[in-house]
Every structure is written in structure tokens, then in C-alpha cells.
Amino acid sequence: MYAALWRILPGPTWVRILQLVALGVVVLISAHLWLFPFIASLVDSGDTGAVNTG
Amino acid sequence: MLGVTAEILVTAGVGVLLYVFWFAVVNPAVVGAGQTATAAQQSRLYSDRLSHAEATPSATPLATATAAPIDVPVAVPVLAEPGRIAAPIAVMYVPRFGADWKRIVRQSTETQVLNSATAGVGHYTGTAMPGGIGNFAIAAHDTGYGNTFLGVGTLKVADRIYLQTDSGWYTYEFRNFQYVQPNAIDVLNAVPTVTTTGTTDRIITLTTCNPPYHSRERMIAYGTFVEFSTAAPTELAPALAQGN
């Protein structure tokens, strides 16, 4: 999987490394801003009707 | 094929670890900072309004509690409960939680309030308002979303809980804890755990999950009303002097 990604990326090694770092940053930011909050909303117990919070 | 499977599993493992790190560290820090900043902003707004109201006394008529306990000599203004979800009710200060700790109490305990970066503490709809006779019951997460009530378990008897509103400062004093099942909604009664409609007590009830990172039970912290004042509490002077 990662080997295939490495092969797909264009340019010399240092350009590929830069692209991987940029890709990693984009994935991390996306996860923190959208993916993890979405997962957290699914994980929430949603214990309404009782004494709320978690 | 085995290599790809291994890479997917390792990636999933790293993803889970990142999620745990986000939930336990990043999210509380980011959301908590937002909650603190918004509370500071709301506090300044209340201070400005109060200064204006004192300059023009007839500008903000308030309802007053109809019966006052013997140990509360002056009439305590009680604001009407807002009907709109997430409407601001008060700014809460608890010095035991930290010198800089402050949060806005908003109407309702829906997740849109408790998980919000502009709130953190929710008021149980239908319970008393600050200074009102009965039980002013509020909720917040202990962990995650600002770690709002993570410090509840550190409260000591007689610790002060301050609520700043448009009309002034309400002071409560922590009395005791109770640990209950999540469905023990009678802790929200006018007299907690007691079925009665007649009371002259003014109580504050803080509810949060227990133990941290779990929601098996609820930790309940009870306090009693001490006083109302239009002047800021001296205990908060250092924090307020730093521009909230």
C-alpha cells in the first residue's frame, strides 16, 4: 500500500518526501477537524433522559 | 497480500491512537480554550450591563423570589428561565478548579451545549434559576470537550461557586457529594432525592460522569446559596483584574 503510494508520487526522492509530509499533514488536520469529531459524535452515549454528561 | 493487510492494520492502530490522543489531549485543550475565551467575553458583557443598570436603576426590572429563607435578608433577583436552547444564563467561576477557570452556563443539557466550544455547562431545563428557590441543576462533561467538570471531585466543603449574571453575583457554597446511577433523575428535584414541592432552600447541583473517561455512574456535587451581591466577589478580584 505505502510502496504503491511511493511509486505513484512523481519527482526525485526529496520531492516525494515533501509530498508525503504534505499529504500526512492534510490527513492529520482533516482527521482532527472532521473525522475525529464525527467519530466522537457516534461514540457519545447519548444518555438523554437520565442525568446527562459523560 | 499479507504485507498490505499488515499495513492496513498498522494504519488503523495508529489511527486509533491518534483518536485517543485527540480526545484526551487536543480536543479538551482546544474546546476548553474556546469555552474560557467565550466566558471571559460574556463576563465583560455582564459587567458592562450591570454598570449601566446601576447608572440607570429602572432600566432592568427583575422578578424576585417570593419567599426568602431567614438567613437571606435581602430580596434575591431571579432571572426568568430562557426558552431558547443554548441561551446564556450565567458565567460560572469556581476558584477550586483553577484561577483562570470560567465557563458560560447555557440553557439545556443537550450535546450541542455540553460539547460546544462556546459553552460547556448546561442548565437542566425546568430546574431553578440562579438564586431561585429550589434546585439550580447544571451538567458538564468531566473529560473531553473542555474537561469542564473534571475538577468537581476536588471540591472541599465551603468552596465557593460564583455565578455572574446580568443582575449581579450569586454565591453558593459546596456542601457534599453523592454518587448515583445515570438514571437517578431525582437528584434534580427541588430538594434533591426528595419528592416534595414545598421548599425554601436555594440549592445548586453539579452533575458529571464518574469515573473519568467512563459514564457508568454520575458524581453529584451539592451546594447551598450564600448571598447575592452586585459587587464582584473579592476572591475573584485577581482573576477579574487580569481582564477576566
PDB file of C-alpha atoms in Angstrom:
ATOM      1  CA  MET A   1       0.000   0.000   0.000  1.00  0.00           C
ATOM      2  CA  TYR A   2       2.639   2.527   1.051  1.00  0.00           C
ATOM      3  CA  ALA A   3       5.077   1.124  -1.519  1.00  0.00           C
ATOM      4  CA  ALA A   4       2.462   1.719  -4.227  1.00  0.00           C
ATOM      5  CA  LEU A   5       1.938   5.242  -2.990  1.00  0.00           C
ATOM      6  CA  TRP A   6       5.671   5.866  -3.107  1.00  0.00           C
ATOM      7  CA  ARG A   7       5.816   4.608  -6.686  1.00  0.00           C
ATOM      8  CA  ILE A   8       2.879   6.782  -7.774  1.00  0.00           C
ATOM      9  CA  LEU A   9       4.383  10.012  -6.461  1.00  0.00           C
ATOM     10  CA  PRO A  10       6.283  11.935  -9.167  1.00  0.00           C
ATOM     11  CA  GLY A  11       9.707  13.559  -8.957  1.00  0.00           C
ATOM     12  CA  PRO A  12      13.005  12.783  -7.231  1.00  0.00           C
ATOM     13  CA  THR A  13      13.234  11.385  -3.727  1.00  0.00           C
ATOM     14  CA  TRP A  14      13.268  14.700  -1.862  1.00  0.00           C
ATOM     15  CA  VAL A  15      10.168  15.887  -3.771  1.00  0.00           C
ATOM     16  CA  ARG A  16       8.398  12.646  -2.941  1.00  0.00           C
ATOM     17  CA  ILE A  17       9.280  13.067   0.751  1.00  0.00           C
ATOM     18  CA  LEU A  18       7.901  16.606   0.683  1.00  0.00           C
ATOM     19  CA  GLN A  19       4.706  15.372  -0.932  1.00  0.00           C
ATOM     20  CA  LEU A  20       4.337  12.627   1.668  1.00  0.00           C
ATOM     21  CA  VAL A  21       4.822  15.102   4.514  1.00  0.00           C
ATOM     22  CA  ALA A  22       2.242  17.462   2.979  1.00  0.00           C
ATOM     23  CA  LEU A  23      -0.161  14.563   2.498  1.00  0.00           C
ATOM     24  CA  GLY A  24       0.348  13.467   6.083  1.00  0.00           C
ATOM     25  CA  VAL A  25      -0.350  16.975   7.381  1.00  0.00           C
ATOM     26  CA  VAL A  26      -3.541  17.197   5.318  1.00  0.00           C
ATOM     27  CA  VAL A  27      -4.695  13.811   6.633  1.00  0.00           C
ATOM     28  CA  LEU A  28      -3.916  14.797  10.242  1.00  0.00           C
ATOM     29  CA  ILE A  29      -5.725  18.137  10.005  1.00  0.00           C
ATOM     30  CA  SER A  30      -8.719  16.548   8.316  1.00  0.00           C
ATOM     31  CA  ALA A  31      -8.863  13.875  10.991  1.00  0.00           C
ATOM     32  CA  HIS A  32      -8.727  16.432  13.803  1.00  0.00           C
ATOM     33  CA  LEU A  33     -11.240  18.798  12.263  1.00  0.00           C
ATOM     34  CA  TRP A  34     -13.789  16.432  10.783  1.00  0.00           C
ATOM     35  CA  LEU A  35     -13.141  12.697  11.165  1.00  0.00           C
ATOM     36  CA  PHE A  36     -12.493  12.526  14.933  1.00  0.00           C
ATOM     37  CA  PRO A  37     -15.373  14.864  15.874  1.00  0.00           C
ATOM     38  CA  PHE A  38     -17.652  12.739  13.696  1.00  0.00           C
ATOM     39  CA  ILE A  39     -16.466   9.539  15.381  1.00  0.00           C
ATOM     40  CA  ALA A  40     -16.891  11.177  18.791  1.00  0.00           C
ATOM     41  CA  SER A  41     -20.483  12.068  17.947  1.00  0.00           C
ATOM     42  CA  LEU A  42     -21.112   8.392  17.177  1.00  0.00           C
ATOM     43  CA  VAL A  43     -19.357   7.204  20.325  1.00  0.00           C
ATOM     44  CA  ASP A  44     -21.320   9.616  22.595  1.00  0.00           C
ATOM     45  CA  SER A  45     -23.567   7.580  24.827  1.00  0.00           C
ATOM     46  CA  GLY A  46     -26.464   9.969  24.164  1.00  0.00           C
ATOM     47  CA  ASP A  47     -27.820   9.290  27.620  1.00  0.00           C
ATOM     48  CA  THR A  48     -30.574  11.854  27.445  1.00  0.00           C
ATOM     49  CA  GLY A  49     -33.425  11.417  29.843  1.00  0.00           C
ATOM     50  CA  ALA A  50     -31.015  10.488  32.567  1.00  0.00           C
ATOM     51  CA  VAL A  51     -28.568  12.681  34.430  1.00  0.00           C
ATOM     52  CA  ASN A  52     -26.665  13.865  31.406  1.00  0.00           C
ATOM     53  CA  THR A  53     -22.963  14.173  30.576  1.00  0.00           C
ATOM     54  CA  GLY A  54     -20.156  11.720  30.169  1.00  0.00           C
TER      55      GLY A  54
ATOM     56  CA  MET B   1      -1.280  -9.535   0.243  1.00  0.00           C
ATOM     57  CA  LEU B   2      -0.089 -10.207   3.775  1.00  0.00           C
ATOM     58  CA  GLY B   3       2.042  -7.054   3.592  1.00  0.00           C
ATOM     59  CA  VAL B   4      -0.917  -4.904   2.573  1.00  0.00           C
ATOM     60  CA  THR B   5      -3.057  -6.370   5.361  1.00  0.00           C
ATOM     61  CA  ALA B   6      -0.309  -5.626   7.860  1.00  0.00           C
ATOM     62  CA  GLU B   7      -0.020  -2.056   6.612  1.00  0.00           C
ATOM     63  CA  ILE B   8      -3.792  -1.548   6.906  1.00  0.00           C
ATOM     64  CA  LEU B   9      -3.786  -2.920  10.449  1.00  0.00           C
ATOM     65  CA  VAL B  10      -0.835  -0.757  11.474  1.00  0.00           C
ATOM     66  CA  THR B  11      -2.524   2.285   9.908  1.00  0.00           C
ATOM     67  CA  ALA B  12      -5.756   1.506  11.770  1.00  0.00           C
ATOM     68  CA  GLY B  13      -3.798   1.136  15.012  1.00  0.00           C
ATOM     69  CA  VAL B  14      -2.089   4.469  14.512  1.00  0.00           C
ATOM     70  CA  GLY B  15      -5.495   5.984  13.712  1.00  0.00           C
ATOM     71  CA  VAL B  16      -6.962   4.679  16.973  1.00  0.00           C
ATOM     72  CA  LEU B  17      -4.006   6.048  18.947  1.00  0.00           C
ATOM     73  CA  LEU B  18      -4.377   9.411  17.219  1.00  0.00           C
ATOM     74  CA  TYR B  19      -8.092   9.446  18.070  1.00  0.00           C
ATOM     75  CA  VAL B  20      -7.362   8.728  21.735  1.00  0.00           C
ATOM     76  CA  PHE B  21      -4.744  11.496  21.747  1.00  0.00           C
ATOM     77  CA  TRP B  22      -7.212  13.869  20.093  1.00  0.00           C
ATOM     78  CA  PHE B  23      -9.994  13.013  22.555  1.00  0.00           C
ATOM     79  CA  ALA B  24      -7.863  13.126  25.684  1.00  0.00           C
ATOM     80  CA  VAL B  25      -5.488  15.989  24.886  1.00  0.00           C
ATOM     81  CA  VAL B  26      -6.206  18.021  21.749  1.00  0.00           C
ATOM     82  CA  ASN B  27      -9.984  18.307  21.966  1.00  0.00           C
ATOM     83  CA  PRO B  28     -10.143  19.281  25.672  1.00  0.00           C
ATOM     84  CA  ALA B  29      -7.412  21.882  25.147  1.00  0.00           C
ATOM     85  CA  VAL B  30      -8.952  23.436  22.034  1.00  0.00           C
ATOM     86  CA  VAL B  31     -12.551  23.332  23.255  1.00  0.00           C
ATOM     87  CA  GLY B  32     -11.541  24.417  26.774  1.00  0.00           C
ATOM     88  CA  ALA B  33      -9.662  27.438  25.449  1.00  0.00           C
ATOM     89  CA  GLY B  34     -12.720  28.394  23.409  1.00  0.00           C
ATOM     90  CA  GLN B  35     -15.008  27.975  26.412  1.00  0.00           C
ATOM     91  CA  THR B  36     -12.742  30.107  28.584  1.00  0.00           C
ATOM     92  CA  ALA B  37     -12.442  32.866  25.981  1.00  0.00           C
ATOM     93  CA  THR B  38     -16.200  32.950  25.384  1.00  0.00           C
ATOM     94  CA  ALA B  39     -16.880  33.010  29.116  1.00  0.00           C
ATOM     95  CA  ALA B  40     -14.483  35.930  29.555  1.00  0.00           C
ATOM     96  CA  GLN B  41     -16.259  37.793  26.789  1.00  0.00           C
ATOM     97  CA  GLN B  42     -19.677  37.103  28.353  1.00  0.00           C
ATOM     98  CA  SER B  43     -18.365  38.142  31.765  1.00  0.00           C
ATOM     99  CA  ARG B  44     -17.251  41.515  30.419  1.00  0.00           C
ATOM    100  CA  LEU B  45     -20.659  41.921  28.792  1.00  0.00           C
ATOM    101  CA  TYR B  46     -22.410  41.213  32.109  1.00  0.00           C
ATOM    102  CA  SER B  47     -20.106  43.648  33.919  1.00  0.00           C
ATOM    103  CA  ASP B  48     -20.841  46.379  31.384  1.00  0.00           C
ATOM    104  CA  ARG B  49     -24.593  45.768  31.573  1.00  0.00           C
ATOM    105  CA  LEU B  50     -24.511  45.771  35.370  1.00  0.00           C
ATOM    106  CA  SER B  51     -22.587  49.056  35.420  1.00  0.00           C
ATOM    107  CA  HIS B  52     -25.119  50.521  33.026  1.00  0.00           C
ATOM    108  CA  ALA B  53     -28.049  49.197  35.067  1.00  0.00           C
ATOM    109  CA  GLU B  54     -26.612  50.676  38.259  1.00  0.00           C
ATOM    110  CA  ALA B  55     -26.289  54.018  36.486  1.00  0.00           C
ATOM    111  CA  THR B  56     -29.960  53.782  35.412  1.00  0.00           C
ATOM    112  CA  PRO B  57     -31.707  51.746  38.133  1.00  0.00           C
ATOM    113  CA  SER B  58     -35.079  51.450  36.383  1.00  0.00           C
ATOM    114  CA  ALA B  59     -33.613  50.026  33.200  1.00  0.00           C
ATOM    115  CA  THR B  60     -33.749  46.323  34.111  1.00  0.00           C
ATOM    116  CA  PRO B  61     -36.695  45.289  36.255  1.00  0.00           C
ATOM    117  CA  LEU B  62     -36.223  41.829  37.716  1.00  0.00           C
ATOM    118  CA  ALA B  63     -38.518  39.279  39.232  1.00  0.00           C
ATOM    119  CA  THR B  64     -37.763  38.470  42.835  1.00  0.00           C
ATOM    120  CA  ALA B  65     -38.159  35.260  44.748  1.00  0.00           C
ATOM    121  CA  THR B  66     -41.445  35.256  46.642  1.00  0.00           C
ATOM    122  CA  ALA B  67     -40.153  33.668  49.808  1.00  0.00           C
ATOM    123  CA  ALA B  68     -36.728  34.106  51.267  1.00  0.00           C
ATOM    124  CA  PRO B  69     -35.117  31.917  53.920  1.00  0.00           C
ATOM    125  CA  ILE B  70     -34.465  33.524  57.266  1.00  0.00           C
ATOM    126  CA  ASP B  71     -30.717  33.679  56.639  1.00  0.00           C
ATOM    127  CA  VAL B  72     -31.111  35.627  53.387  1.00  0.00           C
ATOM    128  CA  PRO B  73     -32.059  39.128  54.484  1.00  0.00           C
ATOM    129  CA  VAL B  74     -32.309  40.839  51.096  1.00  0.00           C
ATOM    130  CA  ALA B  75     -34.500  40.008  48.146  1.00  0.00           C
ATOM    131  CA  VAL B  76     -32.609  37.925  45.624  1.00  0.00           C
ATOM    132  CA  PRO B  77     -33.308  38.738  41.982  1.00  0.00           C
ATOM    133  CA  VAL B  78     -34.153  35.690  39.924  1.00  0.00           C
ATOM    134  CA  LEU B  79     -33.977  35.841  36.159  1.00  0.00           C
ATOM    135  CA  ALA B  80     -36.635  34.157  34.056  1.00  0.00           C
ATOM    136  CA  GLU B  81     -35.618  30.812  32.554  1.00  0.00           C
ATOM    137  CA  PRO B  82     -34.805  31.254  28.868  1.00  0.00           C
ATOM    138  CA  GLY B  83     -36.865  29.236  26.441  1.00  0.00           C
ATOM    139  CA  ARG B  84     -34.226  29.059  23.747  1.00  0.00           C
ATOM    140  CA  ILE B  85     -31.687  26.237  23.842  1.00  0.00           C
ATOM    141  CA  ALA B  86     -28.122  27.475  24.417  1.00  0.00           C
ATOM    142  CA  ALA B  87     -29.243  30.898  25.624  1.00  0.00           C
ATOM    143  CA  PRO B  88     -26.663  32.196  28.127  1.00  0.00           C
ATOM    144  CA  ILE B  89     -27.722  32.129  31.785  1.00  0.00           C
ATOM    145  CA  ALA B  90     -24.591  32.952  33.744  1.00  0.00           C
ATOM    146  CA  VAL B  91     -20.835  32.838  33.821  1.00  0.00           C
ATOM    147  CA  MET B  92     -19.648  30.321  36.374  1.00  0.00           C
ATOM    148  CA  TYR B  93     -16.476  30.724  38.430  1.00  0.00           C
ATOM    149  CA  VAL B  94     -15.098  28.026  40.722  1.00  0.00           C
ATOM    150  CA  PRO B  95     -11.719  29.043  42.178  1.00  0.00           C
ATOM    151  CA  ARG B  96     -11.062  25.422  43.235  1.00  0.00           C
ATOM    152  CA  PHE B  97     -10.985  24.445  39.541  1.00  0.00           C
ATOM    153  CA  GLY B  98      -8.213  26.948  38.845  1.00  0.00           C
ATOM    154  CA  ALA B  99      -7.663  30.702  38.969  1.00  0.00           C
ATOM    155  CA  ASP B 100      -8.499  31.062  35.284  1.00  0.00           C
ATOM    156  CA  TRP B 101     -11.396  28.604  35.221  1.00  0.00           C
ATOM    157  CA  LYS B 102     -14.657  30.091  33.979  1.00  0.00           C
ATOM    158  CA  ARG B 103     -17.488  28.797  31.827  1.00  0.00           C
ATOM    159  CA  ILE B 104     -20.772  30.014  30.439  1.00  0.00           C
ATOM    160  CA  VAL B 105     -23.831  28.196  31.719  1.00  0.00           C
ATOM    161  CA  ARG B 106     -26.294  27.833  28.882  1.00  0.00           C
ATOM    162  CA  GLN B 107     -29.865  26.619  28.759  1.00  0.00           C
ATOM    163  CA  SER B 108     -30.338  22.871  28.170  1.00  0.00           C
ATOM    164  CA  THR B 109     -28.081  19.877  28.651  1.00  0.00           C
ATOM    165  CA  GLU B 110     -28.218  18.779  25.018  1.00  0.00           C
ATOM    166  CA  THR B 111     -24.902  17.802  23.432  1.00  0.00           C
ATOM    167  CA  GLN B 112     -24.963  20.975  21.355  1.00  0.00           C
ATOM    168  CA  VAL B 113     -24.421  22.818  24.652  1.00  0.00           C
ATOM    169  CA  LEU B 114     -22.209  20.384  26.555  1.00  0.00           C
ATOM    170  CA  ASN B 115     -19.921  19.701  23.572  1.00  0.00           C
ATOM    171  CA  SER B 116     -19.757  23.306  22.435  1.00  0.00           C
ATOM    172  CA  ALA B 117     -16.601  25.413  22.409  1.00  0.00           C
ATOM    173  CA  THR B 118     -18.755  28.364  23.453  1.00  0.00           C
ATOM    174  CA  ALA B 119     -20.490  26.764  26.412  1.00  0.00           C
ATOM    175  CA  GLY B 120     -19.526  23.682  28.381  1.00  0.00           C
ATOM    176  CA  VAL B 121     -22.080  23.838  31.181  1.00  0.00           C
ATOM    177  CA  GLY B 122     -25.763  23.175  30.605  1.00  0.00           C
ATOM    178  CA  HIS B 123     -28.731  24.065  32.803  1.00  0.00           C
ATOM    179  CA  TYR B 124     -31.322  21.324  33.273  1.00  0.00           C
ATOM    180  CA  THR B 125     -34.489  22.735  31.771  1.00  0.00           C
ATOM    181  CA  GLY B 126     -37.203  23.264  34.341  1.00  0.00           C
ATOM    182  CA  THR B 127     -34.956  23.423  37.375  1.00  0.00           C
ATOM    183  CA  ALA B 128     -34.482  26.644  39.343  1.00  0.00           C
ATOM    184  CA  MET B 129     -32.520  29.592  38.043  1.00  0.00           C
ATOM    185  CA  PRO B 130     -29.554  31.132  39.905  1.00  0.00           C
ATOM    186  CA  GLY B 131     -30.689  32.418  43.279  1.00  0.00           C
ATOM    187  CA  GLY B 132     -34.126  30.897  42.833  1.00  0.00           C
ATOM    188  CA  ILE B 133     -35.801  28.790  45.469  1.00  0.00           C
ATOM    189  CA  GLY B 134     -35.301  25.139  44.588  1.00  0.00           C
ATOM    190  CA  ASN B 135     -32.507  23.388  42.780  1.00  0.00           C
ATOM    191  CA  PHE B 136     -30.339  25.122  40.193  1.00  0.00           C
ATOM    192  CA  ALA B 137     -29.091  21.978  38.442  1.00  0.00           C
ATOM    193  CA  ILE B 138     -26.336  22.009  35.857  1.00  0.00           C
ATOM    194  CA  ALA B 139     -24.293  19.446  33.935  1.00  0.00           C
ATOM    195  CA  ALA B 140     -20.965  19.249  32.145  1.00  0.00           C
ATOM    196  CA  HIS B 141     -18.544  16.639  30.892  1.00  0.00           C
ATOM    197  CA  ASP B 142     -15.742  15.609  33.194  1.00  0.00           C
ATOM    198  CA  THR B 143     -13.446  14.551  30.360  1.00  0.00           C
ATOM    199  CA  GLY B 144     -13.438  15.614  26.744  1.00  0.00           C
ATOM    200  CA  TYR B 145     -14.909  18.813  25.336  1.00  0.00           C
ATOM    201  CA  GLY B 146     -13.003  21.133  27.637  1.00  0.00           C
ATOM    202  CA  ASN B 147     -12.744  18.815  30.656  1.00  0.00           C
ATOM    203  CA  THR B 148     -15.243  21.226  32.138  1.00  0.00           C
ATOM    204  CA  PHE B 149     -16.149  19.425  35.377  1.00  0.00           C
ATOM    205  CA  LEU B 150     -13.008  17.314  35.699  1.00  0.00           C
ATOM    206  CA  GLY B 151     -12.259  19.203  38.915  1.00  0.00           C
ATOM    207  CA  VAL B 152     -15.601  18.571  40.603  1.00  0.00           C
ATOM    208  CA  GLY B 153     -14.137  15.754  42.673  1.00  0.00           C
ATOM    209  CA  THR B 154     -11.566  18.152  44.143  1.00  0.00           C
ATOM    210  CA  LEU B 155     -14.186  20.386  45.776  1.00  0.00           C
ATOM    211  CA  LYS B 156     -13.835  20.854  49.510  1.00  0.00           C
ATOM    212  CA  VAL B 157     -16.598  21.791  51.914  1.00  0.00           C
ATOM    213  CA  ALA B 158     -17.297  25.559  51.837  1.00  0.00           C
ATOM    214  CA  ASP B 159     -15.604  26.077  48.469  1.00  0.00           C
ATOM    215  CA  ARG B 160     -17.309  28.937  46.713  1.00  0.00           C
ATOM    216  CA  ILE B 161     -19.180  28.639  43.397  1.00  0.00           C
ATOM    217  CA  TYR B 162     -19.908  32.002  41.800  1.00  0.00           C
ATOM    218  CA  LEU B 163     -22.456  32.785  39.110  1.00  0.00           C
ATOM    219  CA  GLN B 164     -22.274  36.119  37.353  1.00  0.00           C
ATOM    220  CA  THR B 165     -25.427  37.302  35.598  1.00  0.00           C
ATOM    221  CA  ASP B 166     -26.919  40.484  34.224  1.00  0.00           C
ATOM    222  CA  SER B 167     -28.197  41.351  37.685  1.00  0.00           C
ATOM    223  CA  GLY B 168     -25.123  40.569  39.781  1.00  0.00           C
ATOM    224  CA  TRP B 169     -23.204  37.792  41.501  1.00  0.00           C
ATOM    225  CA  TYR B 170     -24.763  34.737  43.120  1.00  0.00           C
ATOM    226  CA  THR B 171     -22.577  32.883  45.569  1.00  0.00           C
ATOM    227  CA  TYR B 172     -23.054  29.244  46.505  1.00  0.00           C
ATOM    228  CA  GLU B 173     -21.024  27.076  48.841  1.00  0.00           C
ATOM    229  CA  PHE B 174     -20.189  23.441  48.182  1.00  0.00           C
ATOM    230  CA  ARG B 175     -21.575  21.041  50.788  1.00  0.00           C
ATOM    231  CA  ASN B 176     -21.327  17.367  49.778  1.00  0.00           C
ATOM    232  CA  PHE B 177     -21.060  14.683  47.087  1.00  0.00           C
ATOM    233  CA  GLN B 178     -23.343  11.885  46.075  1.00  0.00           C
ATOM    234  CA  TYR B 179     -22.688   9.080  43.581  1.00  0.00           C
ATOM    235  CA  VAL B 180     -25.704   7.775  41.700  1.00  0.00           C
ATOM    236  CA  GLN B 181     -26.762   5.713  38.712  1.00  0.00           C
ATOM    237  CA  PRO B 182     -27.195   7.632  35.422  1.00  0.00           C
ATOM    238  CA  ASN B 183     -30.973   7.308  35.653  1.00  0.00           C
ATOM    239  CA  ALA B 184     -31.236   8.851  39.123  1.00  0.00           C
ATOM    240  CA  ILE B 185     -33.010  11.959  37.928  1.00  0.00           C
ATOM    241  CA  ASP B 186     -34.379  12.668  41.388  1.00  0.00           C
ATOM    242  CA  VAL B 187     -31.132  14.489  42.136  1.00  0.00           C
ATOM    243  CA  LEU B 188     -32.660  17.262  40.031  1.00  0.00           C
ATOM    244  CA  ASN B 189     -35.693  17.611  42.328  1.00  0.00           C
ATOM    245  CA  ALA B 190     -36.250  20.914  44.112  1.00  0.00           C
ATOM    246  CA  VAL B 191     -34.988  19.095  47.177  1.00  0.00           C
ATOM    247  CA  PRO B 192     -32.603  16.523  45.667  1.00  0.00           C
ATOM    248  CA  THR B 193     -33.728  12.889  46.000  1.00  0.00           C
ATOM    249  CA  VAL B 194     -36.798  14.015  47.939  1.00  0.00           C
ATOM    250  CA  THR B 195     -40.247  14.219  46.390  1.00  0.00           C
ATOM    251  CA  THR B 196     -41.692  17.446  47.660  1.00  0.00           C
ATOM    252  CA  THR B 197     -42.873  20.674  46.161  1.00  0.00           C
ATOM    253  CA  GLY B 198     -42.552  22.873  49.222  1.00  0.00           C
ATOM    254  CA  THR B 199     -39.098  24.215  49.965  1.00  0.00           C
ATOM    255  CA  THR B 200     -37.442  27.476  50.847  1.00  0.00           C
ATOM    256  CA  ASP B 201     -33.899  26.256  50.162  1.00  0.00           C
ATOM    257  CA  ARG B 202     -31.755  27.508  47.324  1.00  0.00           C
ATOM    258  CA  ILE B 203     -29.534  24.677  46.122  1.00  0.00           C
ATOM    259  CA  ILE B 204     -27.015  24.242  43.336  1.00  0.00           C
ATOM    260  CA  THR B 205     -26.399  20.774  41.906  1.00  0.00           C
ATOM    261  CA  LEU B 206     -23.441  19.978  39.674  1.00  0.00           C
ATOM    262  CA  THR B 207     -23.667  16.695  37.789  1.00  0.00           C
ATOM    263  CA  THR B 208     -20.961  14.954  35.787  1.00  0.00           C
ATOM    264  CA  CYS B 209     -19.878  11.480  34.794  1.00  0.00           C
ATOM    265  CA  ASN B 210     -17.820   9.259  37.019  1.00  0.00           C
ATOM    266  CA  PRO B 211     -15.212   7.845  36.897  1.00  0.00           C
ATOM    267  CA  PRO B 212     -13.279   9.984  34.381  1.00  0.00           C
ATOM    268  CA  TYR B 213     -13.445   8.652  30.801  1.00  0.00           C
ATOM    269  CA  HIS B 214     -16.389   6.458  31.763  1.00  0.00           C
ATOM    270  CA  SER B 215     -20.085   7.077  32.235  1.00  0.00           C
ATOM    271  CA  ARG B 216     -21.031   4.178  34.463  1.00  0.00           C
ATOM    272  CA  GLU B 217     -22.279   6.477  37.213  1.00  0.00           C
ATOM    273  CA  ARG B 218     -22.747  10.157  37.983  1.00  0.00           C
ATOM    274  CA  MET B 219     -20.959  12.299  40.511  1.00  0.00           C
ATOM    275  CA  ILE B 220     -23.263  14.843  42.078  1.00  0.00           C
ATOM    276  CA  ALA B 221     -21.967  17.883  43.969  1.00  0.00           C
ATOM    277  CA  TYR B 222     -24.426  19.856  46.051  1.00  0.00           C
ATOM    278  CA  GLY B 223     -24.083  23.400  47.279  1.00  0.00           C
ATOM    279  CA  THR B 224     -26.224  25.918  49.081  1.00  0.00           C
ATOM    280  CA  PHE B 225     -26.895  29.558  48.376  1.00  0.00           C
ATOM    281  CA  VAL B 226     -24.919  32.045  50.425  1.00  0.00           C
ATOM    282  CA  GLU B 227     -25.567  35.513  49.117  1.00  0.00           C
ATOM    283  CA  PHE B 228     -26.334  37.798  46.227  1.00  0.00           C
ATOM    284  CA  SER B 229     -24.364  40.942  45.506  1.00  0.00           C
ATOM    285  CA  THR B 230     -23.973  43.424  42.710  1.00  0.00           C
ATOM    286  CA  ALA B 231     -20.297  43.711  43.620  1.00  0.00           C
ATOM    287  CA  ALA B 232     -17.815  41.170  42.298  1.00  0.00           C
ATOM    288  CA  PRO B 233     -16.560  38.715  44.946  1.00  0.00           C
ATOM    289  CA  THR B 234     -13.221  39.707  46.462  1.00  0.00           C
ATOM    290  CA  GLU B 235     -11.970  36.137  45.960  1.00  0.00           C
ATOM    291  CA  LEU B 236     -12.203  36.677  42.198  1.00  0.00           C
ATOM    292  CA  ALA B 237     -10.546  40.093  42.219  1.00  0.00           C
ATOM    293  CA  PRO B 238      -7.147  38.869  40.953  1.00  0.00           C
ATOM    294  CA  ALA B 239      -8.718  36.927  38.084  1.00  0.00           C
ATOM    295  CA  LEU B 240     -11.051  39.760  37.161  1.00  0.00           C
ATOM    296  CA  ALA B 241      -8.231  42.307  37.376  1.00  0.00           C
ATOM    297  CA  GLN B 242      -6.390  40.405  34.675  1.00  0.00           C
ATOM    298  CA  GLY B 243      -9.187  41.238  32.251  1.00  0.00           C
ATOM    299  CA  ASN B 244     -11.039  38.010  33.018  1.00  0.00           C
TER     300      ASN B 244
END
